[in-house]
Amino acid sequence: MQFNLMPRRLKDFWDEWGIEMLVAVSCVMHIVLTLFGSRRKQIKNILVRFIIWSAYLLSDYVVTVIFGKLTIIPVSDSTREITDSELRALLAPLLLVQLGSRDAITAYSIEDNRLGLRQILSLFAQCNAVFWILFRCWTNSPVSYLYLPLLMAGFIKYGENVWALSTALTGSSGLTITEFDEEGHVPKIFKDLPTDIPNQKMITTAYYRFVCLKPHIDNWLYKPLYQVSVEYTSIDRYTSQEKFRITDLELGFMYDVLYTKFPVIYTWIGLALRLISSITLFSISIAFCILFKDSFVYYINAGFTFVVLGVILTLECYQIYMLVFSDWAIVGMVKHRSKPAAMRFLRALAPQSSKRKRWSNKLDQFNLINYCLDQKKYDYLTKLLSFTRFFKFQGWDTEIKKYLCKSTSVRIYEEFKEMLIQEMKKVDEKRGSKPVDKRGTWALIRSSFNNESAEMLKRSVEDRDFDKSIVIWHLATEICYHNSDTDQKRNPTSKIEMGRLLSNYMMYLLAVQSQMLCITTSDIVFDHACEILTEFLTTSAHGDYSKNTRDDIVSKACKDLREGNFVRERGGKTMVTEDWKVLEDSRNVSEHLTSLHGDHEDAMWELICSVWVEMLCFAATNCPADNHSEQLRRGGEIVTHVWLLLLHNTDADPYLREKRKDR
């Protein structure tokens, strides 16, 4: 007796409509990737990222399954002029077009750009599968003659994907060295720019800064040495707000090169291929309508195919719209500014550029004390996930708990950016054009204190590992914050609030984005600090929620830390933490900060902000370019903006440093 897990009716339904169901799923994933693929650079929401990730990974597999089913469909010998097998075969090149039509997301992560050879093999395999399907179902009917132009359009679209992936990390996208080195090339462009068109100068500046530096390529050593070129691409004369705006644009170009088709489309070959494929698709849709103008009722497969074709054409129109209104289009019109049509488009498009959001503009916050108070609420989740050894082995149970305990992100105010730029100028004055190798020392030297307190503060950043310094200064900042003037706390642009924002952000990098700090011991240090702090909060009864509000608990804990009301800490369980006294070091830093400035709280918080900005600069400089590139697809990070601003004034090569001095 044969036993079937699938009911007979369900099996028959799947045999008859399985291809159409899978094609519908593929269309939904195509819509998701087209509409949300480029918006992930603006969104930090993990659910949206998960949906995009799922659609990106599954889309190729779903199409492969459909191709497999299409290769075994029965070829009809019906006397009808147009057979069902012909119409079903038409889905194969349409799906190939669909696979290649992801302008907004050619790569999900930076690793995808290193798989160019695999993509070429995939293109070859997919095209062979489509060709075999079409060959089997060819009948010399009018529908069969639509196969070839559709196959050509699909090959072009998929080829654009391979082209974009293979050039993303080679440095061949955008301006070439030869073009940039033509004497007078850059100055002429900037001199000819009309002054009455807003935004176009900043976009042009950002573009030439990007193609000159190519920050996403580690081995790209070229920088312009012409004084006149540097003068026009410099942003020193811009305001702090404009500097961040140009950096946003520059990172936008970097995102497009790494994750989209825009750079390859905005070449003469790319535009020609896009024109051919788009005209082909629209022509086929017209031909399809003519062939079946009175027969959609009789040919159900024709109606379904037309719906799929309509979805592809609608998304094609949307992508053309996105191409026309992109920053790449504005740069292209600037290059062809001598043509009246280009100038008309430039006047229409450039003012709209400022309305587009290019990153989340959010600062993630992670407060260590709040985490230690909250983590007990999620112990059940950790225990639940621990039953699945895979989650525990990967460390995902702890990461999920960190994410759930993370404070909400806060919007970055212009005053915060102004403070950041001013502090970075001070860092630039100290480092020259060398990479940042200090993490608070320069700020403490600028404070002009030479007493015992100043020396102790220097030791807290010089003699301690970077991850330990972050924890110590984070807790010290909390102690000082809860001992400061409450009126200033209500002002989000005060130095007190900005200092705490930086403190929580650096703690977020250590706890949640430790790869950005490139510290191998970050997890050990974080776990030890949590263990000590949780024990302190528990033994001192700070965690009694029934009697106190959260603010009262934290304030009392910080007061006890400031006054030294805690038992002597035991050493850590590892070599990394065995001689580290978390609470004692944090109390000493807060005490010496207070003793240095006395009643001058503003000066104390200015120093705290300076130290945190210097730590941020150190973290940004020492983080690999790949890690910064990955953050672009996750909503962006302020540390990446700091990295790019510093990178333009950093010369790792001594020869380039001498050239910069000569200029």
XYZ file of C-alpha atoms in Angstrom:
663
model
C 0.000 0.000 0.000
C 1.391 3.356 -1.032
C 1.338 6.050 1.629
C 1.194 9.707 0.513
C 1.854 12.543 2.906
C 0.208 15.028 0.530
C -3.541 14.694 -0.093
C -4.481 13.829 -3.669
C -6.341 17.093 -4.286
C -3.473 19.181 -2.975
C -1.022 17.238 -5.141
C -3.172 17.781 -8.235
C -3.494 21.472 -7.419
C 0.286 21.773 -7.027
C 0.927 19.931 -10.288
C -1.440 22.243 -12.154
C -0.737 25.598 -10.509
C 2.610 25.129 -8.737
C 4.556 27.091 -11.346
C 2.144 30.018 -11.190
C 2.241 30.063 -7.376
C 6.034 30.131 -7.348
C 6.086 32.872 -9.992
C 3.698 34.922 -7.827
C 6.042 34.456 -4.844
C 8.969 35.521 -7.025
C 7.073 38.659 -8.088
C 6.370 39.570 -4.462
C 10.063 39.215 -3.587
C 10.972 41.291 -6.647
C 8.609 44.044 -5.464
C 10.123 43.954 -1.957
C 13.691 44.193 -3.266
C 12.842 46.988 -5.701
C 10.914 49.146 -3.243
C 12.962 48.526 -0.100
C 16.378 47.504 -1.437
C 17.804 51.023 -1.417
C 15.806 52.182 1.604
C 17.727 49.910 3.942
C 20.421 52.602 4.038
C 17.844 54.803 5.818
C 16.352 52.170 8.135
C 17.783 50.555 11.267
C 14.701 48.388 11.884
C 15.862 44.784 12.161
C 12.521 43.399 10.920
C 12.761 45.328 7.633
C 16.352 44.160 7.202
C 15.283 40.557 7.836
C 12.545 40.780 5.178
C 15.001 42.202 2.622
C 17.604 39.569 3.528
C 15.059 36.752 3.137
C 13.811 38.062 -0.215
C 17.371 38.511 -1.502
C 18.483 34.995 -0.557
C 15.309 33.172 -1.594
C 14.677 34.914 -4.914
C 17.403 33.005 -6.790
C 16.361 29.669 -5.276
C 12.690 30.171 -6.130
C 13.540 31.016 -9.750
C 15.821 27.970 -9.965
C 12.955 25.741 -8.780
C 10.632 27.318 -11.368
C 13.179 26.707 -14.119
C 13.396 23.089 -13.000
C 9.629 22.664 -13.221
C 9.485 24.424 -16.606
C 12.046 22.024 -18.083
C 9.667 19.095 -17.535
C 6.335 20.621 -18.534
C 4.618 18.505 -21.178
C 4.938 19.984 -24.646
C 1.412 20.173 -25.998
C 0.590 18.769 -29.425
C -2.704 20.589 -29.504
C -4.018 21.908 -32.791
C -4.562 25.287 -31.140
C -2.480 28.043 -32.660
C -1.025 28.986 -29.262
C -0.423 26.231 -26.712
C -0.287 26.434 -22.921
C 3.281 25.146 -22.931
C 4.324 28.083 -25.117
C 2.782 30.569 -22.715
C 4.326 28.880 -19.707
C 7.723 28.865 -21.408
C 7.401 32.632 -21.806
C 7.701 32.864 -18.009
C 11.340 31.671 -18.163
C 12.856 34.738 -19.893
C 10.524 36.974 -17.873
C 11.992 35.522 -14.677
C 15.496 36.040 -16.051
C 14.578 39.702 -16.599
C 13.212 39.796 -13.071
C 16.424 38.385 -11.593
C 18.477 41.058 -13.322
C 16.146 43.970 -12.596
C 17.302 44.579 -9.027
C 18.895 47.979 -9.596
C 18.586 48.901 -5.920
C 20.243 45.800 -4.469
C 22.790 43.937 -6.588
C 24.644 42.889 -3.412
C 23.225 42.343 0.057
C 26.569 42.514 1.859
C 30.154 43.413 1.004
C 31.044 39.713 0.591
C 28.697 39.398 -2.398
C 30.956 41.736 -4.378
C 33.770 39.194 -4.079
C 31.741 36.502 -5.830
C 31.989 37.837 -9.376
C 33.136 34.499 -10.837
C 30.241 32.686 -9.204
C 27.822 35.230 -10.683
C 29.276 34.674 -14.163
C 28.770 30.924 -13.773
C 25.255 31.568 -12.469
C 24.497 33.751 -15.499
C 25.743 31.001 -17.813
C 23.700 28.314 -16.018
C 20.482 30.345 -15.861
C 20.689 31.378 -19.518
C 21.288 27.762 -20.564
C 18.252 26.647 -18.565
C 16.079 29.325 -20.166
C 17.395 28.493 -23.632
C 16.557 24.810 -23.143
C 13.026 25.635 -21.963
C 12.419 27.872 -24.974
C 13.924 25.318 -27.372
C 11.573 22.586 -26.085
C 8.486 24.751 -26.397
C 9.232 26.451 -29.727
C 6.380 26.001 -32.254
C 6.927 28.813 -34.777
C 3.767 30.525 -33.538
C 3.729 34.327 -32.984
C 4.319 33.792 -29.249
C 7.504 31.833 -29.934
C 9.011 34.841 -31.667
C 8.710 36.806 -28.414
C 11.188 34.407 -26.802
C 14.324 35.790 -28.415
C 13.929 39.523 -27.569
C 12.880 38.597 -24.026
C 15.917 36.336 -23.667
C 18.133 39.176 -24.899
C 16.586 41.613 -22.377
C 17.068 39.075 -19.583
C 20.692 38.480 -20.555
C 21.360 42.248 -20.559
C 19.695 42.735 -17.173
C 21.494 39.832 -15.528
C 24.747 40.919 -17.169
C 24.379 44.352 -15.555
C 24.261 42.618 -12.164
C 27.479 40.725 -12.866
C 29.119 43.913 -14.140
C 28.158 45.876 -11.025
C 29.387 43.135 -8.676
C 32.696 42.641 -10.482
C 33.612 46.354 -10.535
C 32.477 47.362 -7.027
C 35.818 46.585 -5.356
C 38.189 47.070 -8.283
C 38.244 50.865 -8.398
C 36.981 50.961 -11.986
C 33.639 52.554 -11.090
C 33.404 56.286 -11.594
C 36.174 58.678 -12.633
C 39.549 57.321 -13.733
C 42.945 58.592 -12.629
C 43.752 59.761 -16.154
C 40.580 61.826 -16.340
C 41.151 63.315 -12.900
C 44.771 64.181 -13.628
C 44.003 66.232 -16.718
C 45.186 69.664 -15.728
C 42.305 72.055 -15.352
C 39.645 69.327 -15.544
C 38.237 69.726 -12.034
C 38.666 73.523 -11.743
C 36.860 74.040 -15.043
C 33.859 72.046 -13.861
C 33.580 74.011 -10.609
C 34.142 77.380 -12.291
C 31.415 76.698 -14.851
C 28.819 75.647 -12.281
C 25.857 78.048 -12.213
C 25.490 79.763 -8.854
C 21.691 79.933 -8.936
C 21.095 76.166 -8.673
C 21.035 74.911 -5.059
C 22.717 71.655 -3.969
C 24.514 70.923 -7.254
C 27.858 72.270 -6.016
C 27.769 70.129 -2.874
C 26.812 67.041 -4.899
C 29.644 67.678 -7.361
C 32.110 68.227 -4.511
C 31.009 65.002 -2.817
C 31.326 63.053 -6.072
C 34.868 64.188 -6.849
C 35.945 63.651 -3.241
C 34.587 60.113 -3.445
C 36.093 59.076 -6.783
C 39.428 60.545 -5.729
C 39.580 58.760 -2.375
C 37.558 55.581 -3.090
C 37.402 54.869 0.660
C 35.861 51.407 0.227
C 39.038 50.085 -1.449
C 41.847 49.311 1.003
C 44.704 49.404 -1.517
C 43.627 52.548 -3.345
C 46.637 54.821 -2.778
C 45.944 57.595 -5.278
C 45.119 61.114 -4.137
C 45.160 64.314 -6.221
C 48.361 66.292 -5.756
C 47.351 69.328 -7.795
C 46.857 72.244 -5.453
C 44.083 73.611 -7.658
C 42.108 70.330 -7.505
C 42.425 70.098 -3.733
C 41.230 73.671 -3.416
C 37.978 72.953 -5.228
C 37.241 69.638 -3.499
C 38.098 70.901 -0.012
C 35.213 71.378 2.434
C 37.091 73.559 4.923
C 35.115 76.632 3.878
C 31.754 74.955 4.482
C 29.716 75.108 7.693
C 29.471 72.084 9.984
C 26.000 71.291 8.683
C 27.205 71.467 5.075
C 30.232 69.278 5.865
C 27.964 66.558 7.172
C 25.676 67.038 4.182
C 28.599 66.509 1.780
C 29.716 63.485 3.798
C 26.170 62.077 3.561
C 26.333 62.484 -0.214
C 29.785 60.922 -0.379
C 28.677 57.891 1.621
C 25.628 57.709 -0.645
C 27.918 57.349 -3.663
C 29.885 54.716 -1.776
C 26.682 52.789 -0.969
C 25.602 52.889 -4.618
C 28.969 51.568 -5.824
C 28.928 48.680 -3.356
C 25.283 47.649 -3.401
C 23.503 48.995 -6.523
C 23.766 49.212 -10.315
C 23.811 53.013 -10.493
C 27.566 53.428 -11.213
C 27.526 51.005 -14.165
C 24.256 52.309 -15.581
C 25.618 55.870 -15.658
C 28.218 55.004 -18.271
C 27.732 55.199 -22.031
C 27.584 51.402 -22.308
C 25.282 51.127 -19.304
C 22.855 53.737 -20.639
C 22.817 52.081 -24.069
C 22.090 48.657 -22.563
C 19.362 50.095 -20.345
C 17.772 51.814 -23.343
C 17.823 48.581 -25.364
C 16.378 46.426 -22.569
C 13.660 48.940 -21.647
C 12.546 49.461 -25.258
C 12.527 45.686 -25.734
C 10.304 45.133 -22.695
C 7.832 47.824 -23.694
C 7.738 46.537 -27.298
C 7.066 42.991 -26.121
C 4.232 44.187 -23.891
C 2.626 45.944 -26.866
C 3.071 42.866 -29.061
C 1.610 40.662 -26.333
C -1.450 42.891 -26.045
C -1.958 42.783 -29.819
C -1.680 38.986 -29.911
C -4.142 38.424 -27.079
C -6.356 41.487 -27.289
C -9.517 39.350 -27.453
C -8.257 36.098 -25.967
C -7.354 36.727 -22.318
C -10.590 35.045 -21.242
C -9.821 31.872 -23.212
C -6.110 31.726 -22.344
C -5.793 31.802 -18.563
C -2.033 31.403 -18.844
C -1.944 34.407 -21.173
C -3.689 36.535 -18.554
C -1.287 35.373 -15.850
C 1.743 36.015 -18.070
C 0.442 39.481 -18.863
C 0.100 40.249 -15.134
C 3.716 39.167 -14.571
C 4.817 41.289 -17.515
C 2.819 44.216 -16.100
C 4.527 43.886 -12.698
C 7.954 43.854 -14.346
C 7.124 46.892 -16.503
C 5.707 48.840 -13.553
C 8.836 48.201 -11.502
C 10.963 49.058 -14.536
C 9.233 52.459 -14.733
C 9.817 52.962 -11.008
C 13.519 52.148 -11.387
C 13.859 54.529 -14.338
C 12.277 57.208 -12.155
C 14.792 56.471 -9.376
C 17.659 56.639 -11.873
C 16.549 60.006 -13.224
C 16.225 61.535 -9.752
C 19.465 60.095 -8.342
C 22.621 62.006 -7.437
C 24.390 60.195 -10.282
C 22.017 61.854 -12.746
C 22.868 65.284 -11.328
C 26.603 64.567 -11.662
C 26.062 63.400 -15.235
C 24.226 66.615 -16.092
C 26.994 68.674 -14.508
C 29.506 66.925 -16.775
C 27.342 67.825 -19.801
C 26.400 71.284 -18.549
C 27.180 72.851 -21.940
C 24.047 71.263 -23.405
C 20.804 73.252 -22.858
C 18.739 70.116 -22.174
C 21.153 69.013 -19.429
C 20.943 72.422 -17.759
C 17.144 72.342 -17.808
C 17.123 68.946 -16.133
C 19.779 70.105 -13.660
C 17.664 73.083 -12.607
C 14.694 70.774 -12.074
C 16.443 67.918 -10.247
C 19.156 69.527 -8.108
C 16.779 71.423 -5.749
C 14.934 68.149 -5.020
C 18.125 66.467 -3.826
C 18.022 67.993 -0.346
C 14.642 66.364 0.342
C 16.006 62.833 0.066
C 17.003 60.939 3.184
C 20.371 59.220 2.802
C 20.820 57.534 6.182
C 18.964 57.036 9.437
C 20.521 60.098 11.149
C 20.157 58.203 14.437
C 22.523 57.604 17.336
C 22.052 54.215 19.007
C 22.248 54.223 22.781
C 23.337 51.488 25.193
C 23.454 52.230 28.908
C 25.345 49.644 30.931
C 23.498 50.284 34.207
C 20.091 50.026 32.529
C 21.198 46.839 30.793
C 22.198 45.234 34.081
C 18.829 46.200 35.564
C 16.850 44.960 32.546
C 18.620 41.757 31.585
C 16.799 39.683 34.220
C 13.541 40.358 32.375
C 14.914 38.497 29.362
C 16.548 35.588 31.177
C 13.632 33.379 30.092
C 14.489 34.109 26.460
C 18.138 33.234 27.011
C 17.163 29.939 28.661
C 14.698 29.192 25.869
C 17.289 29.811 23.162
C 19.883 27.849 25.119
C 17.881 24.685 24.414
C 18.790 25.220 20.779
C 22.509 24.593 20.877
C 22.984 26.322 17.549
C 21.845 29.672 19.011
C 24.044 29.258 22.063
C 27.035 28.106 20.014
C 26.737 31.162 17.754
C 26.290 33.447 20.776
C 22.994 34.699 19.373
C 21.135 34.287 22.673
C 23.308 36.962 24.298
C 23.213 39.203 21.222
C 19.408 39.077 21.127
C 19.262 40.028 24.796
C 21.625 42.951 24.178
C 19.461 44.139 21.310
C 16.273 43.926 23.386
C 17.873 45.802 26.288
C 19.317 48.468 23.992
C 17.851 51.930 24.484
C 16.035 53.483 21.581
C 17.957 55.451 18.982
C 17.926 59.241 19.220
C 17.891 61.760 16.406
C 21.152 63.605 15.828
C 20.698 67.357 16.218
C 22.630 69.917 14.214
C 24.193 71.213 17.448
C 25.628 67.745 18.060
C 27.193 67.740 14.589
C 28.583 71.226 15.212
C 30.195 70.058 18.460
C 31.596 66.987 16.709
C 33.172 69.031 13.905
C 34.728 71.509 16.346
C 36.237 68.736 18.459
C 37.515 66.930 15.364
C 39.298 70.118 14.299
C 41.205 70.008 17.583
C 42.128 66.380 16.913
C 43.330 67.306 13.401
C 45.561 70.033 14.829
C 47.306 67.498 17.066
C 47.653 64.604 14.638
C 48.684 66.531 11.534
C 47.881 64.192 8.659
C 48.780 61.003 10.545
C 46.220 58.393 11.641
C 44.649 58.990 15.061
C 46.659 57.031 17.639
C 45.398 58.677 20.840
C 42.101 58.099 22.597
C 41.687 60.961 25.031
C 45.260 62.007 25.769
C 45.218 65.076 23.509
C 41.996 66.323 25.089
C 43.465 65.958 28.576
C 46.679 67.736 27.521
C 44.623 70.628 26.121
C 42.944 71.016 29.509
C 46.298 72.435 30.784
C 46.093 70.634 34.131
C 49.341 69.147 35.423
C 48.331 67.954 38.881
C 47.739 64.466 40.245
C 44.138 64.338 39.002
C 45.185 65.112 35.432
C 47.847 62.390 35.511
C 45.357 59.859 36.839
C 42.904 60.689 34.043
C 45.672 60.253 31.457
C 46.499 56.836 32.875
C 42.838 55.821 32.548
C 43.061 56.223 28.759
C 46.742 55.456 28.128
C 47.474 52.526 30.438
C 44.141 50.747 30.073
C 43.007 48.772 27.042
C 40.553 50.603 24.819
C 37.565 48.448 25.768
C 38.257 48.910 29.478
C 38.665 52.668 29.005
C 35.238 52.814 27.357
C 33.597 51.001 30.284
C 35.420 53.113 32.889
C 34.601 56.441 31.234
C 31.041 55.321 30.520
C 30.350 54.626 34.199
C 32.232 57.790 35.212
C 30.075 59.803 32.802
C 26.942 58.293 34.356
C 28.143 59.211 37.842
C 28.864 62.795 36.782
C 25.583 63.021 34.866
C 23.443 62.083 37.859
C 25.412 64.509 40.016
C 24.964 67.449 37.603
C 22.505 70.303 37.253
C 19.087 68.852 36.407
C 18.039 71.894 34.348
C 20.734 71.232 31.752
C 19.584 67.632 31.377
C 16.342 68.769 29.794
C 18.241 70.523 27.013
C 19.191 67.961 24.307
C 21.819 70.339 22.889
C 23.668 70.967 26.159
C 27.180 69.618 26.696
C 25.845 67.400 29.491
C 23.367 65.655 27.208
C 25.775 65.456 24.280
C 28.480 63.983 26.512
C 26.084 61.324 27.726
C 24.894 60.591 24.181
C 28.501 59.974 23.137
C 29.089 57.821 26.208
C 26.045 55.638 25.497
C 26.958 55.446 21.808
C 30.516 54.261 22.482
C 29.085 51.707 24.906
C 26.710 50.606 22.139
C 29.677 50.060 19.810
C 31.431 47.985 22.473
C 28.394 45.884 23.414
C 26.501 45.480 20.132
C 28.887 46.460 17.315
C 32.190 45.267 18.763
C 33.534 44.489 15.273
C 33.660 48.255 14.685
C 36.221 48.581 17.500
C 38.370 45.638 16.332
C 39.017 44.527 19.915
C 39.373 40.784 20.475
C 38.667 40.989 24.220
C 35.539 43.166 24.046
C 33.110 40.353 24.957
C 35.243 39.265 27.925
C 35.514 42.834 29.221
C 31.806 43.503 28.712
C 30.715 40.293 30.452
C 33.018 40.977 33.411
C 31.758 44.560 33.769
C 28.141 43.326 33.655
C 28.830 40.679 36.273
C 30.465 43.156 38.673
C 27.840 45.854 38.134
C 24.914 43.421 38.461
C 26.365 42.101 41.719
C 26.756 45.672 42.997
C 23.151 46.552 42.092
C 21.812 43.346 43.652
C 23.733 43.445 46.936
C 22.901 47.125 47.410
C 19.184 46.453 46.736
C 19.139 48.953 43.878
C 17.051 46.623 41.785
C 13.917 46.789 43.949
C 11.377 47.936 41.359
C 8.484 47.730 43.797
C 9.712 50.691 45.821
C 11.607 52.890 43.382
C 11.318 54.173 39.846
C 14.029 53.462 37.309
C 15.506 56.983 37.617
C 15.600 56.696 41.407
C 17.382 53.350 41.219
C 20.006 54.616 38.783
C 20.501 57.879 40.702
C 21.013 56.035 43.983
C 23.414 53.581 42.343
C 25.477 56.438 40.892
C 25.481 58.206 44.259
C 26.775 55.066 45.988
C 29.444 54.667 43.322
C 30.499 58.286 43.737
C 30.721 57.931 47.525
C 32.476 54.556 47.374
C 29.625 52.637 49.014
C 30.460 49.262 47.513
C 32.337 46.205 48.678
C 35.830 45.547 47.444
C 35.718 43.935 44.031
C 37.033 40.478 43.429
C 39.366 39.893 40.508
C 38.171 38.652 37.160
C 38.131 35.021 36.116
C 40.359 35.577 33.089
C 43.835 36.956 32.476
C 42.240 39.940 30.734
C 40.251 41.051 33.786
C 42.064 39.579 36.803
C 43.650 42.896 37.888
C 40.829 45.198 36.772
C 38.652 46.961 39.338
C 35.681 48.266 37.334
C 33.801 50.204 40.006
C 36.894 51.571 41.700
C 38.421 52.841 38.443
C 35.138 54.457 37.395
C 34.740 56.156 40.757
C 38.309 57.488 40.599
C 37.786 58.979 37.128
C 34.549 60.706 38.157
C 36.144 61.972 41.368
C 39.172 63.424 39.578
C 36.988 64.998 36.889
C 35.021 66.770 39.600
C 38.120 67.827 41.558
C 39.758 69.273 38.437
C 36.926 71.672 37.684
C 35.304 72.269 41.045
C 32.052 74.150 40.526
C 32.703 74.732 36.799
C 30.464 71.999 35.433
C 30.485 73.347 31.885
C 34.271 72.996 31.693
C 34.072 69.452 33.064
C 31.493 68.399 30.481
C 33.446 70.068 27.713
C 36.425 67.916 28.689
C 34.237 64.797 28.844
C 32.891 65.531 25.349
C 36.429 66.090 24.057
C 37.635 62.767 25.454
C 34.677 60.890 23.981
C 35.112 62.504 20.552
C 38.788 61.571 20.583
C 37.848 57.988 21.463
C 35.308 58.048 18.639
C 37.979 59.274 16.209
C 40.348 56.532 17.374
C 37.651 53.891 16.880
C 36.721 55.264 13.442
C 40.322 55.358 12.218
C 41.222 51.866 13.386
C 38.082 50.187 12.066
C 38.611 48.401 8.700
C 36.916 49.906 5.651
C 34.842 46.747 5.136
C 33.193 47.166 8.535
C 32.311 50.767 7.730
C 30.959 49.633 4.355
C 28.712 47.093 6.057
C 27.148 49.783 8.241
C 25.932 51.687 5.172
C 23.356 48.965 4.485
C 22.187 48.962 8.110
C 21.068 52.565 8.355
C 24.527 54.078 8.771
C 26.559 55.036 11.838
C 28.013 58.369 12.957
C 31.364 56.612 13.418
C 31.434 56.016 9.638
C 30.890 59.729 8.978
C 33.744 60.527 11.364
C 35.939 57.946 9.605
C 35.375 59.504 6.185
C 35.955 63.061 7.416
C 39.230 61.983 9.039
C 40.291 59.887 6.056
C 40.340 62.873 3.709
C 42.929 64.509 5.969
C 44.959 61.359 6.618
C 47.988 60.312 4.603
C 49.296 56.885 5.539
C 52.068 57.248 2.951
C 54.968 59.496 4.183
C 55.461 60.790 0.609
C 51.880 62.051 0.496
C 52.281 63.639 3.923
C 55.279 65.598 2.649
C 53.305 66.688 -0.404
C 50.476 67.900 1.824
C 52.959 69.909 3.900
C 54.477 71.436 0.750
C 51.063 72.622 -0.342
